[in-house]
Short mmCIF file of C-alpha atoms and ligand atoms in Angstrom, two decimals:
data_model
loop_
_atom_site.label_atom_id
_atom_site.label_comp_id
_atom_site.label_asym_id
_atom_site.label_seq_id
_atom_site.Cartn_x
_atom_site.Cartn_y
_atom_site.Cartn_z
CA MET U 27 -11.14 -27.83 -9.88
CA SER U 28 -10.62 -24.22 -8.81
CA SER U 29 -12.73 -22.82 -5.94
CA GLN U 30 -15.19 -20.21 -6.52
CA TYR U 31 -15.37 -17.14 -4.19
CA LEU U 32 -18.19 -15.02 -3.40
CA ASN U 33 -19.05 -11.25 -2.51
CA PHE U 34 -19.85 -10.64 1.20
CA ILE U 35 -22.75 -8.41 1.51
CA GLY U 36 -24.91 -7.98 4.62
CA GLY U 37 -23.38 -10.69 6.60
CA ALA U 38 -23.67 -13.33 3.82
CA TRP U 39 -21.53 -14.79 1.25
CA VAL U 40 -23.51 -14.12 -2.07
CA PRO U 41 -22.94 -14.34 -5.86
CA SER U 42 -23.03 -11.23 -8.10
CA ARG U 43 -26.25 -10.38 -9.53
CA THR U 44 -24.52 -10.22 -12.94
CA GLN U 45 -23.73 -14.04 -12.72
CA ARG U 46 -20.49 -13.54 -13.99
CA THR U 47 -16.96 -14.39 -12.66
CA PHE U 48 -13.35 -13.77 -13.34
CA GLN U 49 -10.40 -15.85 -12.77
CA ASN U 50 -7.33 -15.18 -10.27
CA ILE U 51 -4.34 -16.79 -11.84
CA ASN U 52 -0.89 -17.63 -10.25
CA PRO U 53 1.60 -15.50 -11.89
CA ALA U 54 4.48 -18.02 -11.21
CA ASN U 55 2.50 -20.82 -12.87
CA THR U 56 -0.41 -19.85 -15.25
CA ASP U 57 -1.83 -23.43 -15.03
CA ASP U 58 -2.74 -22.76 -11.45
CA ILE U 59 -6.09 -21.03 -11.10
CA VAL U 60 -6.36 -19.87 -7.59
CA GLY U 61 -9.96 -19.30 -7.91
CA SER U 62 -12.78 -17.49 -9.56
CA PHE U 63 -14.20 -14.38 -8.02
CA GLN U 64 -17.58 -12.43 -8.80
CA ALA U 65 -17.31 -9.84 -11.56
CA SER U 66 -19.61 -7.58 -9.78
CA GLY U 67 -21.73 -4.62 -11.32
CA PRO U 68 -23.47 -1.48 -10.01
CA ASP U 69 -26.32 -3.55 -8.43
CA ASP U 70 -23.72 -5.53 -6.22
CA VAL U 71 -22.41 -2.10 -5.02
CA ALA U 72 -25.70 -0.96 -4.20
CA ALA U 73 -26.64 -3.85 -2.24
CA ALA U 74 -23.36 -3.46 -0.40
CA PHE U 75 -24.04 0.23 0.30
CA ALA U 76 -27.63 -0.65 1.51
CA ALA U 77 -26.35 -3.30 3.90
CA ALA U 78 -23.58 -0.87 5.14
CA GLU U 79 -26.28 1.84 5.76
CA ARG U 80 -28.38 -0.53 7.59
CA ALA U 81 -25.55 -1.34 9.99
CA ARG U 82 -24.02 2.10 10.32
CA ASP U 83 -26.02 3.35 13.33
CA GLY U 84 -25.91 0.28 15.56
CA TRP U 85 -22.11 0.01 14.66
CA ALA U 86 -21.36 3.71 15.47
CA ALA U 87 -23.36 3.33 18.74
CA LEU U 88 -21.31 0.18 20.01
CA PRO U 89 -18.47 1.63 22.73
CA ALA U 90 -15.32 1.71 20.65
CA PRO U 91 -13.47 -0.75 23.08
CA ARG U 92 -16.16 -3.35 22.09
CA ARG U 93 -15.60 -2.56 18.32
CA GLY U 94 -11.95 -3.18 18.88
CA GLU U 95 -12.65 -6.59 20.55
CA TYR U 96 -13.66 -7.77 17.07
CA LEU U 97 -10.35 -6.82 15.69
CA PHE U 98 -8.55 -8.65 18.58
CA LYS U 99 -10.52 -11.79 17.67
CA ALA U 100 -10.16 -11.48 13.99
CA ALA U 101 -6.30 -11.22 14.49
CA GLU U 102 -6.28 -14.40 16.50
CA ILE U 103 -8.45 -16.17 13.69
CA LEU U 104 -6.10 -15.15 10.89
CA GLU U 105 -3.22 -16.01 13.07
CA SER U 106 -4.28 -19.38 13.12
CA GLN U 107 -4.45 -19.52 9.43
CA LEU U 108 -1.20 -17.74 8.93
CA ALA U 109 0.47 -20.57 6.79
CA SER U 110 -2.51 -21.00 4.54
CA ALA U 111 -3.05 -17.38 4.20
CA ALA U 112 0.43 -16.73 3.19
CA ALA U 113 0.35 -19.36 0.51
CA ASP U 114 -2.76 -18.09 -0.73
CA MET U 115 -0.87 -14.59 -1.03
CA THR U 116 2.24 -16.12 -2.86
CA ARG U 117 -0.08 -18.12 -5.37
CA GLU U 118 -1.93 -14.92 -6.28
CA GLU U 119 0.55 -12.31 -6.00
CA GLY U 120 3.74 -13.95 -6.67
CA LYS U 121 5.86 -12.63 -3.72
CA THR U 122 7.94 -15.27 -2.05
CA LEU U 123 6.38 -17.40 0.86
CA PRO U 124 8.55 -15.65 3.62
CA GLU U 125 7.37 -12.09 2.32
CA ALA U 126 3.88 -13.27 2.19
CA THR U 127 4.12 -14.68 5.69
CA GLY U 128 5.59 -11.28 6.83
CA GLU U 129 2.65 -9.53 5.40
CA VAL U 130 -0.06 -11.60 6.67
CA LYS U 131 1.86 -11.07 10.26
CA ARG U 132 1.71 -7.40 9.59
CA ALA U 133 -2.16 -7.55 8.76
CA ILE U 134 -2.55 -9.41 12.24
CA ASN U 135 -0.33 -6.70 14.08
CA ILE U 136 -2.54 -3.89 12.37
CA LEU U 137 -5.72 -5.84 13.55
CA ARG U 138 -4.15 -5.68 17.28
CA TYR U 139 -2.88 -2.25 17.07
CA PHE U 140 -6.08 -0.84 16.00
CA GLY U 141 -8.14 -3.15 18.20
CA GLY U 142 -6.15 -1.33 21.03
CA GLU U 143 -7.00 2.20 19.75
CA GLY U 144 -10.69 1.36 20.63
CA SER U 145 -9.72 1.95 24.13
CA ARG U 146 -7.70 4.93 23.50
CA MET U 147 -9.44 7.12 20.57
CA PHE U 148 -7.56 10.08 21.95
CA SER U 149 -8.99 13.49 21.72
CA TYR U 150 -8.07 16.82 23.48
CA GLN U 151 -9.36 18.38 26.45
CA ILE U 152 -8.35 22.06 26.30
CA PRO U 153 -9.19 24.85 29.21
CA SER U 154 -11.66 27.29 28.67
CA GLU U 155 -11.27 31.03 29.36
CA ARG U 156 -14.38 31.07 31.01
CA GLU U 157 -15.31 29.87 34.44
CA HIS U 158 -17.04 26.54 34.94
CA VAL U 159 -16.76 25.76 31.36
CA PHE U 160 -15.26 22.43 30.36
CA CYS U 161 -14.15 22.11 26.72
CA PHE U 162 -13.18 19.12 24.94
CA THR U 163 -13.05 17.52 21.47
CA MET U 164 -14.53 14.10 20.47
CA ARG U 165 -14.36 11.78 17.65
CA LYS U 166 -17.46 10.81 15.63
CA PRO U 167 -17.16 8.17 12.72
CA LEU U 168 -18.19 9.40 9.34
CA GLY U 169 -20.74 6.63 8.26
CA VAL U 170 -20.12 4.50 5.12
CA VAL U 171 -16.64 4.38 3.77
CA ALA U 172 -15.26 3.04 0.72
CA LEU U 173 -11.93 1.32 0.56
CA ILE U 174 -10.18 0.52 -2.95
CA THR U 175 -6.94 -1.37 -2.80
CA PRO U 176 -4.14 -2.66 -4.90
CA TRP U 177 -2.72 -6.14 -5.57
CA ASN U 178 0.76 -5.45 -4.32
CA PHE U 179 0.14 -5.63 -0.58
CA PRO U 180 -3.28 -7.66 -0.78
CA SER U 181 -3.49 -8.18 2.85
CA ALA U 182 -1.56 -5.51 4.59
CA ILE U 183 -3.43 -2.56 2.72
CA PRO U 184 -6.78 -3.61 3.16
CA ALA U 185 -5.96 -4.27 6.99
CA TRP U 186 -4.40 -0.85 7.39
CA LYS U 187 -7.55 0.62 6.04
CA LEU U 188 -10.14 -1.50 7.32
CA ALA U 189 -9.00 -1.58 11.08
CA PRO U 190 -9.00 2.07 11.72
CA ALA U 191 -12.37 2.71 9.73
CA LEU U 192 -13.89 -0.15 11.68
CA VAL U 193 -12.58 0.57 15.30
CA ALA U 194 -13.51 4.60 14.77
CA GLY U 195 -17.08 3.14 14.06
CA ASN U 196 -17.63 3.35 10.22
CA THR U 197 -19.08 0.78 8.07
CA VAL U 198 -17.41 -0.24 5.09
CA VAL U 199 -17.69 -1.21 1.32
CA LEU U 200 -14.22 -2.85 0.37
CA LYS U 201 -13.04 -3.63 -3.33
CA PRO U 202 -9.83 -5.20 -3.58
CA ALA U 203 -7.73 -5.28 -6.63
CA SER U 204 -8.94 -7.77 -9.33
CA LEU U 205 -5.35 -9.33 -9.51
CA ALA U 206 -5.24 -10.35 -5.91
CA PRO U 207 -8.63 -10.54 -4.10
CA LEU U 208 -8.12 -13.69 -2.03
CA SER U 209 -5.87 -12.24 0.58
CA ALA U 210 -8.48 -9.55 1.26
CA LEU U 211 -11.27 -12.09 1.47
CA ARG U 212 -9.26 -13.99 4.20
CA LEU U 213 -9.32 -10.82 6.36
CA VAL U 214 -12.95 -10.37 5.67
CA GLU U 215 -13.51 -13.91 6.64
CA ALA U 216 -11.67 -13.53 9.91
CA LEU U 217 -13.88 -10.57 10.67
CA ASP U 218 -17.12 -12.73 9.82
CA LYS U 219 -15.72 -15.52 11.88
CA ALA U 220 -15.19 -12.89 14.86
CA GLY U 221 -18.92 -12.38 14.76
CA LEU U 222 -18.85 -8.76 13.20
CA PRO U 223 -22.50 -7.71 13.04
CA PRO U 224 -23.95 -8.03 9.34
CA GLY U 225 -23.25 -5.02 7.12
CA VAL U 226 -20.45 -3.63 8.93
CA VAL U 227 -17.95 -5.03 6.29
CA ASN U 228 -19.04 -5.54 2.87
CA TYR U 229 -16.38 -7.20 0.41
CA VAL U 230 -17.41 -6.41 -3.37
CA THR U 231 -15.00 -7.99 -6.23
CA GLY U 232 -15.02 -6.90 -9.83
CA GLY U 233 -13.24 -4.62 -12.17
CA GLY U 234 -12.57 -1.08 -11.27
CA GLY U 235 -13.84 0.28 -14.58
CA ALA U 236 -17.00 -1.70 -14.06
CA ILE U 237 -17.88 -0.70 -10.71
CA GLY U 238 -15.82 2.21 -9.61
CA ASP U 239 -18.27 4.91 -10.39
CA ALA U 240 -20.97 3.28 -8.67
CA ILE U 241 -18.56 3.20 -5.33
CA VAL U 242 -17.68 6.79 -5.68
CA GLU U 243 -21.03 8.27 -6.71
CA HIS U 244 -23.18 6.26 -4.20
CA PRO U 245 -25.07 8.70 -2.01
CA ALA U 246 -24.51 7.32 1.15
CA LEU U 247 -20.59 7.41 0.73
CA LYS U 248 -18.83 9.74 3.24
CA ALA U 249 -15.09 8.93 2.36
CA VAL U 250 -12.98 7.08 0.18
CA SER U 251 -9.44 5.72 0.88
CA PHE U 252 -7.73 4.69 -2.34
CA THR U 253 -4.11 3.00 -2.84
CA GLY U 254 -2.98 2.26 -6.35
CA SER U 255 -1.94 4.20 -9.37
CA CYS U 256 -1.56 7.82 -9.73
CA ALA U 257 -3.89 7.58 -13.02
CA VAL U 258 -6.79 5.92 -11.21
CA GLY U 259 -6.22 7.93 -7.95
CA ASN U 260 -6.32 11.23 -9.68
CA GLN U 261 -9.61 10.24 -11.51
CA LEU U 262 -11.09 9.29 -8.25
CA TYR U 263 -10.05 12.46 -6.85
CA ASP U 264 -11.95 14.43 -9.13
CA LYS U 265 -14.96 12.48 -8.88
CA ALA U 266 -15.02 12.38 -5.13
CA THR U 267 -14.00 16.05 -4.44
CA ARG U 268 -16.71 17.29 -6.70
CA ARG U 269 -19.29 15.54 -4.13
CA ARG U 270 -17.06 17.09 -1.21
CA LEU U 271 -15.98 13.75 -0.08
CA ARG U 272 -13.38 13.11 2.14
CA VAL U 273 -10.49 11.58 0.16
CA GLN U 274 -7.38 9.77 0.68
CA LEU U 275 -4.90 8.98 -2.02
CA GLU U 276 -1.65 6.73 -1.63
CA MET U 277 -0.05 6.43 -5.08
CA GLY U 278 3.23 6.00 -7.17
CA GLY U 279 6.78 6.75 -6.28
CA LYS U 280 10.16 6.86 -7.81
CA ASN U 281 12.03 6.52 -4.50
CA PRO U 282 15.63 7.36 -4.34
CA THR U 283 18.67 6.13 -2.29
CA ILE U 284 21.66 8.63 -1.98
CA VAL U 285 24.88 7.08 -1.30
CA LEU U 286 27.47 9.38 0.14
CA ALA U 287 31.20 8.98 -0.30
CA ASP U 288 31.81 8.11 3.29
CA ALA U 289 29.20 5.26 3.37
CA ASN U 290 29.72 1.65 4.19
CA LEU U 291 29.46 0.31 0.44
CA ASP U 292 28.53 -3.18 1.78
CA VAL U 293 25.63 -1.75 3.74
CA ALA U 294 24.78 0.26 0.64
CA ALA U 295 24.73 -2.38 -1.73
CA ALA U 296 22.69 -4.66 0.42
CA THR U 297 20.22 -1.97 1.23
CA LEU U 298 19.88 -1.02 -2.49
CA VAL U 299 19.42 -4.83 -3.53
CA ASN U 300 16.80 -5.20 -0.78
CA ALA U 301 15.02 -1.98 -1.54
CA ALA U 302 14.91 -2.36 -5.47
CA PHE U 303 14.31 -5.98 -6.11
CA PHE U 304 12.67 -7.74 -3.22
CA SER U 305 8.86 -8.23 -4.01
CA THR U 306 9.86 -8.04 -7.52
CA GLY U 307 10.24 -4.21 -7.10
CA GLN U 308 6.49 -4.02 -6.88
CA LYS U 309 6.29 -2.05 -3.65
CA CYS U 310 5.21 1.54 -3.87
CA THR U 311 8.30 2.30 -1.54
CA ALA U 312 10.68 0.35 -3.52
CA CYS U 313 13.96 2.03 -4.60
CA SER U 314 14.16 2.63 -8.12
CA ARG U 315 16.89 5.03 -8.16
CA GLY U 316 20.58 5.30 -6.69
CA ILE U 317 22.35 8.45 -6.61
CA VAL U 318 25.85 7.97 -5.75
CA GLU U 319 28.74 10.49 -5.13
CA ARG U 320 31.15 10.23 -7.97
CA SER U 321 34.24 8.74 -5.87
CA VAL U 322 32.28 5.65 -4.74
CA TYR U 323 30.09 5.26 -7.73
CA GLU U 324 32.18 2.43 -9.42
CA PRO U 325 33.13 0.37 -6.36
CA LEU U 326 29.44 0.42 -5.48
CA VAL U 327 28.16 -0.64 -8.72
CA GLU U 328 30.66 -3.41 -8.59
CA LYS U 329 29.34 -4.86 -5.38
CA LEU U 330 25.63 -4.30 -6.53
CA ILE U 331 26.14 -6.17 -9.68
CA ALA U 332 27.63 -9.09 -7.83
CA LYS U 333 24.76 -9.24 -5.26
CA THR U 334 22.05 -8.91 -7.78
CA ARG U 335 23.69 -11.59 -10.07
CA ALA U 336 23.16 -14.03 -6.88
CA LEU U 337 19.71 -13.39 -6.63
CA LYS U 338 17.61 -16.58 -7.42
CA VAL U 339 14.35 -15.88 -9.32
CA GLY U 340 11.66 -18.38 -9.10
CA ASN U 341 8.21 -19.68 -7.85
CA GLY U 342 7.67 -18.00 -4.59
CA LEU U 343 6.32 -21.22 -3.04
CA GLU U 344 9.56 -23.01 -3.36
CA ALA U 345 12.41 -22.62 -0.65
CA GLY U 346 15.54 -20.42 -1.42
CA ILE U 347 13.87 -18.15 -3.86
CA ASP U 348 14.80 -14.52 -3.43
CA ILE U 349 12.40 -12.86 -6.13
CA GLY U 350 8.95 -14.08 -7.55
CA PRO U 351 7.46 -13.16 -10.95
CA ALA U 352 5.97 -9.92 -12.20
CA VAL U 353 2.14 -9.75 -11.13
CA ASP U 354 0.96 -10.52 -14.43
CA GLU U 355 1.80 -10.37 -18.19
CA ALA U 356 0.92 -6.88 -18.50
CA GLN U 357 3.35 -5.65 -15.76
CA LEU U 358 5.89 -7.94 -17.07
CA LYS U 359 5.40 -6.05 -20.58
CA THR U 360 5.82 -2.62 -18.70
CA ASP U 361 8.94 -3.86 -17.09
CA LEU U 362 10.42 -4.90 -20.50
CA ASP U 363 9.12 -1.87 -22.34
CA TYR U 364 10.86 0.40 -19.76
CA ILE U 365 14.25 -1.74 -20.39
CA SER U 366 14.02 -0.99 -24.04
CA ILE U 367 13.16 2.67 -23.48
CA ALA U 368 16.27 2.99 -21.26
CA GLN U 369 18.61 1.61 -23.71
CA ARG U 370 17.23 3.65 -26.60
CA GLU U 371 17.73 6.52 -24.41
CA GLY U 372 21.34 5.88 -23.55
CA ALA U 373 21.54 4.24 -20.27
CA GLU U 374 23.94 1.42 -19.93
CA LEU U 375 22.45 -1.93 -19.11
CA LEU U 376 24.73 -3.11 -16.08
CA CYS U 377 22.94 -6.52 -15.52
CA GLY U 378 19.81 -8.42 -15.99
CA GLY U 379 17.29 -6.89 -18.72
CA LYS U 380 15.57 -10.03 -19.93
CA ARG U 381 12.61 -12.16 -19.40
CA LEU U 382 13.58 -15.48 -18.01
CA THR U 383 12.59 -18.51 -20.02
CA GLY U 384 13.02 -22.26 -20.30
CA GLY U 385 11.47 -24.91 -18.03
CA ALA U 386 9.26 -23.62 -15.22
CA TYR U 387 9.95 -19.87 -16.27
CA ASP U 388 7.88 -20.59 -19.24
CA LYS U 389 4.75 -21.01 -17.31
CA GLY U 390 5.06 -17.45 -15.43
CA PHE U 391 6.14 -13.87 -15.91
CA PHE U 392 9.75 -13.96 -14.59
CA ILE U 393 12.23 -11.27 -15.15
CA GLU U 394 15.80 -10.76 -14.21
CA PRO U 395 16.50 -7.87 -11.78
CA THR U 396 17.96 -5.14 -13.80
CA ILE U 397 20.58 -2.21 -13.20
CA PHE U 398 21.20 0.64 -15.58
CA GLY U 399 24.35 2.73 -15.20
CA GLY U 400 24.89 6.34 -16.30
CA VAL U 401 21.17 7.23 -16.04
CA THR U 402 20.46 11.08 -16.35
CA THR U 403 17.60 12.92 -15.18
CA ASP U 404 16.04 13.64 -18.59
CA MET U 405 15.60 9.83 -19.16
CA ARG U 406 12.29 8.33 -18.63
CA ILE U 407 13.75 5.62 -16.27
CA ALA U 408 14.82 8.45 -13.90
CA GLN U 409 11.45 9.90 -13.89
CA GLU U 410 8.52 7.27 -14.18
CA GLU U 411 7.49 4.69 -11.87
CA VAL U 412 8.14 1.16 -13.47
CA PHE U 413 6.98 -0.86 -10.63
CA GLY U 414 9.23 -3.68 -11.36
CA PRO U 415 12.68 -5.07 -10.43
CA VAL U 416 14.76 -2.06 -12.32
CA LEU U 417 17.25 0.01 -10.73
CA ALA U 418 18.48 3.32 -12.28
CA MET U 419 22.15 4.28 -11.09
CA THR U 420 22.94 8.08 -11.33
CA VAL U 421 26.47 9.71 -10.43
CA ALA U 422 26.13 12.86 -8.20
CA ASN U 423 29.05 15.37 -8.06
CA ASP U 424 28.48 16.08 -4.57
CA PHE U 425 26.02 16.18 -1.56
CA ASP U 426 23.88 19.28 -3.08
CA ASP U 427 23.94 17.63 -6.43
CA ALA U 428 22.64 14.46 -4.91
CA MET U 429 19.73 16.39 -3.25
CA ARG U 430 18.81 18.11 -6.59
CA LEU U 431 18.64 14.74 -8.30
CA ALA U 432 16.79 13.18 -5.59
CA ASN U 433 14.11 15.87 -5.55
CA GLY U 434 13.90 16.38 -9.13
CA VAL U 435 10.81 14.32 -9.87
CA ARG U 436 7.05 14.65 -9.41
CA PHE U 437 6.99 11.94 -6.55
CA GLY U 438 7.65 11.88 -3.14
CA LEU U 439 6.94 8.68 -1.36
CA SER U 440 10.04 7.53 0.34
CA ALA U 441 13.66 8.22 0.44
CA ALA U 442 16.97 6.80 1.88
CA ILE U 443 20.38 8.08 2.56
CA ILE U 444 23.46 5.88 3.37
CA SER U 445 25.98 7.91 5.24
CA ASN U 446 27.30 8.22 8.71
CA ASP U 447 27.86 11.81 8.40
CA ILE U 448 25.62 13.52 10.79
CA ALA U 449 25.38 16.89 9.53
CA ARG U 450 24.69 15.64 6.00
CA VAL U 451 22.12 13.20 7.28
CA HIS U 452 20.25 16.06 9.12
CA GLN U 453 20.39 18.23 5.92
CA PHE U 454 18.95 15.20 4.06
CA VAL U 455 15.82 14.64 6.62
CA ASN U 456 15.18 18.36 6.47
CA ARG U 457 15.51 19.00 2.65
CA ILE U 458 14.42 15.72 0.90
CA GLU U 459 10.86 15.87 -0.49
CA ALA U 460 9.25 12.40 0.65
CA GLY U 461 6.91 11.51 3.38
CA LEU U 462 8.91 8.37 4.54
CA ILE U 463 12.71 8.89 5.21
CA THR U 464 15.14 6.39 6.16
CA VAL U 465 18.86 6.57 7.15
CA ASN U 466 20.93 3.43 6.51
CA LEU U 467 17.81 1.49 5.85
CA PRO U 468 16.02 0.63 2.51
CA THR U 469 13.29 2.77 1.52
CA ALA U 470 10.80 -0.07 1.75
CA GLY U 471 10.05 -1.91 5.00
CA VAL U 472 7.97 0.44 7.02
CA GLU U 473 6.26 -0.51 10.35
CA TYR U 474 2.41 -0.41 11.05
CA GLN U 475 2.67 1.63 14.32
CA LEU U 476 4.11 4.76 12.52
CA PRO U 477 2.21 7.02 10.12
CA PHE U 478 2.52 6.42 6.35
CA GLY U 479 2.31 8.47 3.41
CA GLY U 480 3.87 10.76 0.80
CA THR U 481 4.21 14.04 -0.64
CA LYS U 482 4.01 15.75 -3.94
CA GLU U 483 2.16 13.40 -6.61
CA SER U 484 2.81 10.51 -4.45
CA SER U 485 -0.06 10.95 -1.96
CA PHE U 486 -3.11 13.33 -1.14
CA GLY U 487 -4.82 13.70 2.40
CA MET U 488 -4.26 12.41 5.67
CA ARG U 489 -1.84 9.84 6.68
CA GLU U 490 -2.61 6.19 6.97
CA GLN U 491 -1.54 3.79 9.78
CA GLY U 492 -0.16 4.62 13.32
CA PRO U 493 -1.66 7.25 15.65
CA LEU U 494 -2.69 9.67 12.85
CA ALA U 495 -4.98 7.01 10.74
CA LEU U 496 -7.86 7.66 12.99
CA ASP U 497 -7.91 11.22 11.76
CA PHE U 498 -9.37 10.53 8.27
CA TYR U 499 -11.99 8.12 9.69
CA THR U 500 -13.43 10.44 12.20
CA GLU U 501 -14.87 13.92 12.31
CA SER U 502 -13.68 15.98 15.33
CA ARG U 503 -16.52 17.84 17.32
CA THR U 504 -15.64 20.39 19.95
CA VAL U 505 -18.01 20.62 23.07
CA TYR U 506 -18.21 23.61 25.54
CA MET U 507 -20.00 22.27 28.61
CA LYS U 508 -20.90 24.79 31.51
CA HIS U 509 -21.95 23.66 35.11
CA THR U 510 -24.78 25.50 36.30
CA VAL U 511 -25.10 24.24 39.70
P1 NAP C 616 -4.55 0.59 -9.84
O1 NAP C 616 -4.59 0.03 -11.15
O2 NAP C 616 -4.67 2.07 -9.83
O3 NAP C 616 -5.61 -0.04 -9.06
C1 NAP C 616 -5.76 0.14 -7.59
C2 NAP C 616 -7.28 -0.14 -7.42
O4 NAP C 616 -8.28 0.58 -8.07
C3 NAP C 616 -7.91 -1.56 -7.73
O5 NAP C 616 -8.66 -2.17 -6.92
C4 NAP C 616 -8.47 -1.28 -9.04
O6 NAP C 616 -9.45 -2.29 -9.60
C5 NAP C 616 -9.16 -0.07 -8.58
N1 NAP C 616 -9.71 0.80 -10.03
C6 NAP C 616 -9.28 0.68 -11.35
N2 NAP C 616 -9.83 1.38 -12.05
C7 NAP C 616 -10.91 2.16 -11.22
C8 NAP C 616 -11.71 3.01 -11.30
N3 NAP C 616 -11.89 3.68 -12.66
N4 NAP C 616 -12.55 3.66 -10.16
C9 NAP C 616 -12.29 2.91 -9.16
N5 NAP C 616 -11.33 1.96 -8.81
C10 NAP C 616 -10.44 1.59 -9.96
O7 NAP C 616 -3.21 0.18 -9.20
P2 NAP C 616 -2.57 -1.34 -8.87
O8 NAP C 616 -2.05 -1.77 -10.21
O9 NAP C 616 -3.46 -2.21 -8.39
O10 NAP C 616 -1.36 -0.94 -8.06
C11 NAP C 616 -0.19 -0.48 -8.29
C12 NAP C 616 0.05 0.92 -7.98
O11 NAP C 616 -0.22 1.21 -6.60
C13 NAP C 616 1.44 1.47 -8.15
O12 NAP C 616 1.40 2.85 -8.89
C14 NAP C 616 2.08 1.61 -6.77
O13 NAP C 616 2.99 2.61 -6.65
C15 NAP C 616 0.74 2.02 -6.02
N6 NAP C 616 0.74 1.82 -4.64
C16 NAP C 616 1.03 2.86 -3.80
C17 NAP C 616 1.07 2.56 -2.39
C18 NAP C 616 1.15 3.62 -1.48
O14 NAP C 616 0.73 3.46 -0.32
N7 NAP C 616 1.54 4.94 -1.81
C19 NAP C 616 1.18 1.33 -1.97
C20 NAP C 616 0.88 0.29 -2.85
C21 NAP C 616 0.64 0.56 -4.17
P3 NAP C 616 -8.98 -3.41 -10.34
O15 NAP C 616 -7.95 -4.20 -9.85
O16 NAP C 616 -10.16 -4.03 -10.73
O17 NAP C 616 -8.66 -2.69 -11.83
#
């Protein structure tokens, strides 16, 4: 029998007032029901906000280093459950067990990093023009904030929103993605076991369409941090900014890797395979475009195909698997639809391209890692986010042409260059339209202690993670203080 999971509101695990649940299913084996979760409605959201409002002033009044201690304790608790939390993630999202283990470790690191921010919480002290006047800024929490998260990093993304929100002194309503709500629940459980006061974190599951408006329209809401698709993010933006709420959006990408003629082609092939196919291409920072100088295009593609064909696709719980399934049937259909579109538009299918079937594959949503060659900028595969293991390869005439191609999309999340030509690398870093830039490294694989976010239509608002994350979750006040004695 599968487990039933509850909402967490006001410090208690409670069923939804709708009395309805939905199922979380393993995409590698649809016979495996991970659990049933609460199909919440607006009343549950209202209860979560009421609890967050009750907890708000007490939590904000606690010294920040003491708030940080709860995060340290939660990190310790999550670390003691690393193996089971990783297995939960693989079952609900499909990524391989080593990938899931890495993600839970990252969530633990994030809790520790922001636990430490409790003892820093840097502000400015700035000299006054006037005598005996002492000036400084101070950070104040915003109040109740909402965090809406996607399924593809179901532990790390909730962690990188929750941890700075909490240490800054806000109380939180968290709505995880319906496809993978268990990993976020494990985080919330760890915070609960760490003794977090009731109402400081509230976790409400349910369809975004059913409870999204109740969250964004709640009068107590001060800010919303969202990660997910552009379609949903843009709708949220309209609703939230109409109310002058603070909004942070992290959305899609169409991330390029430029390979210049001087590149080490083994490094280039390994980097592209890693960035395009690991986690089934379901990373916002995944590379979906290879842009290669003409003279090395053919030899690079040859190496790429050989490496890609050697990848093992299967159930991520099994040893030796490189790539898990698509997260669900709808994402698999999207991947296959884009493969058909690319073929119709004249791209050359170089490898992969099919759903995997037969034996255990029939129980899940498995797809071959796929490479297209001869892709041109007018093709949809060159412009639109697929969010699957599909790589589009394009020839560039020279460096300037590569830059034009790389920047010729509406997204701007991450971008890479493979080259040791220092002048070109510098030009790339300056001219590329992306928030996350890598050199001789995959487009994906960023670290928690550095700021994260994109430009153009990929992102809106302040950066997440690293030292800049607190800016979104705090309001700056400026104090002028005169000594009168
Ligand atoms: P999504 O469909 O936009 O969902 C994201 C979250 O929004 C989920 O919790 C979803 O709930 C919720 N939601 C849906 N409709 C809503 C509404 N009307 N109001 C409020 N919330 C609503 O995205 P996804 O499929 O989970 O994630 C994939 C996308 O995320 C990709 O585009 C990827 O590039 C992007 N992503 C971006 C980053 C980044 O940092 N830039 C990181 C990771 C992922 P339900 O699950 O219940 O529908």
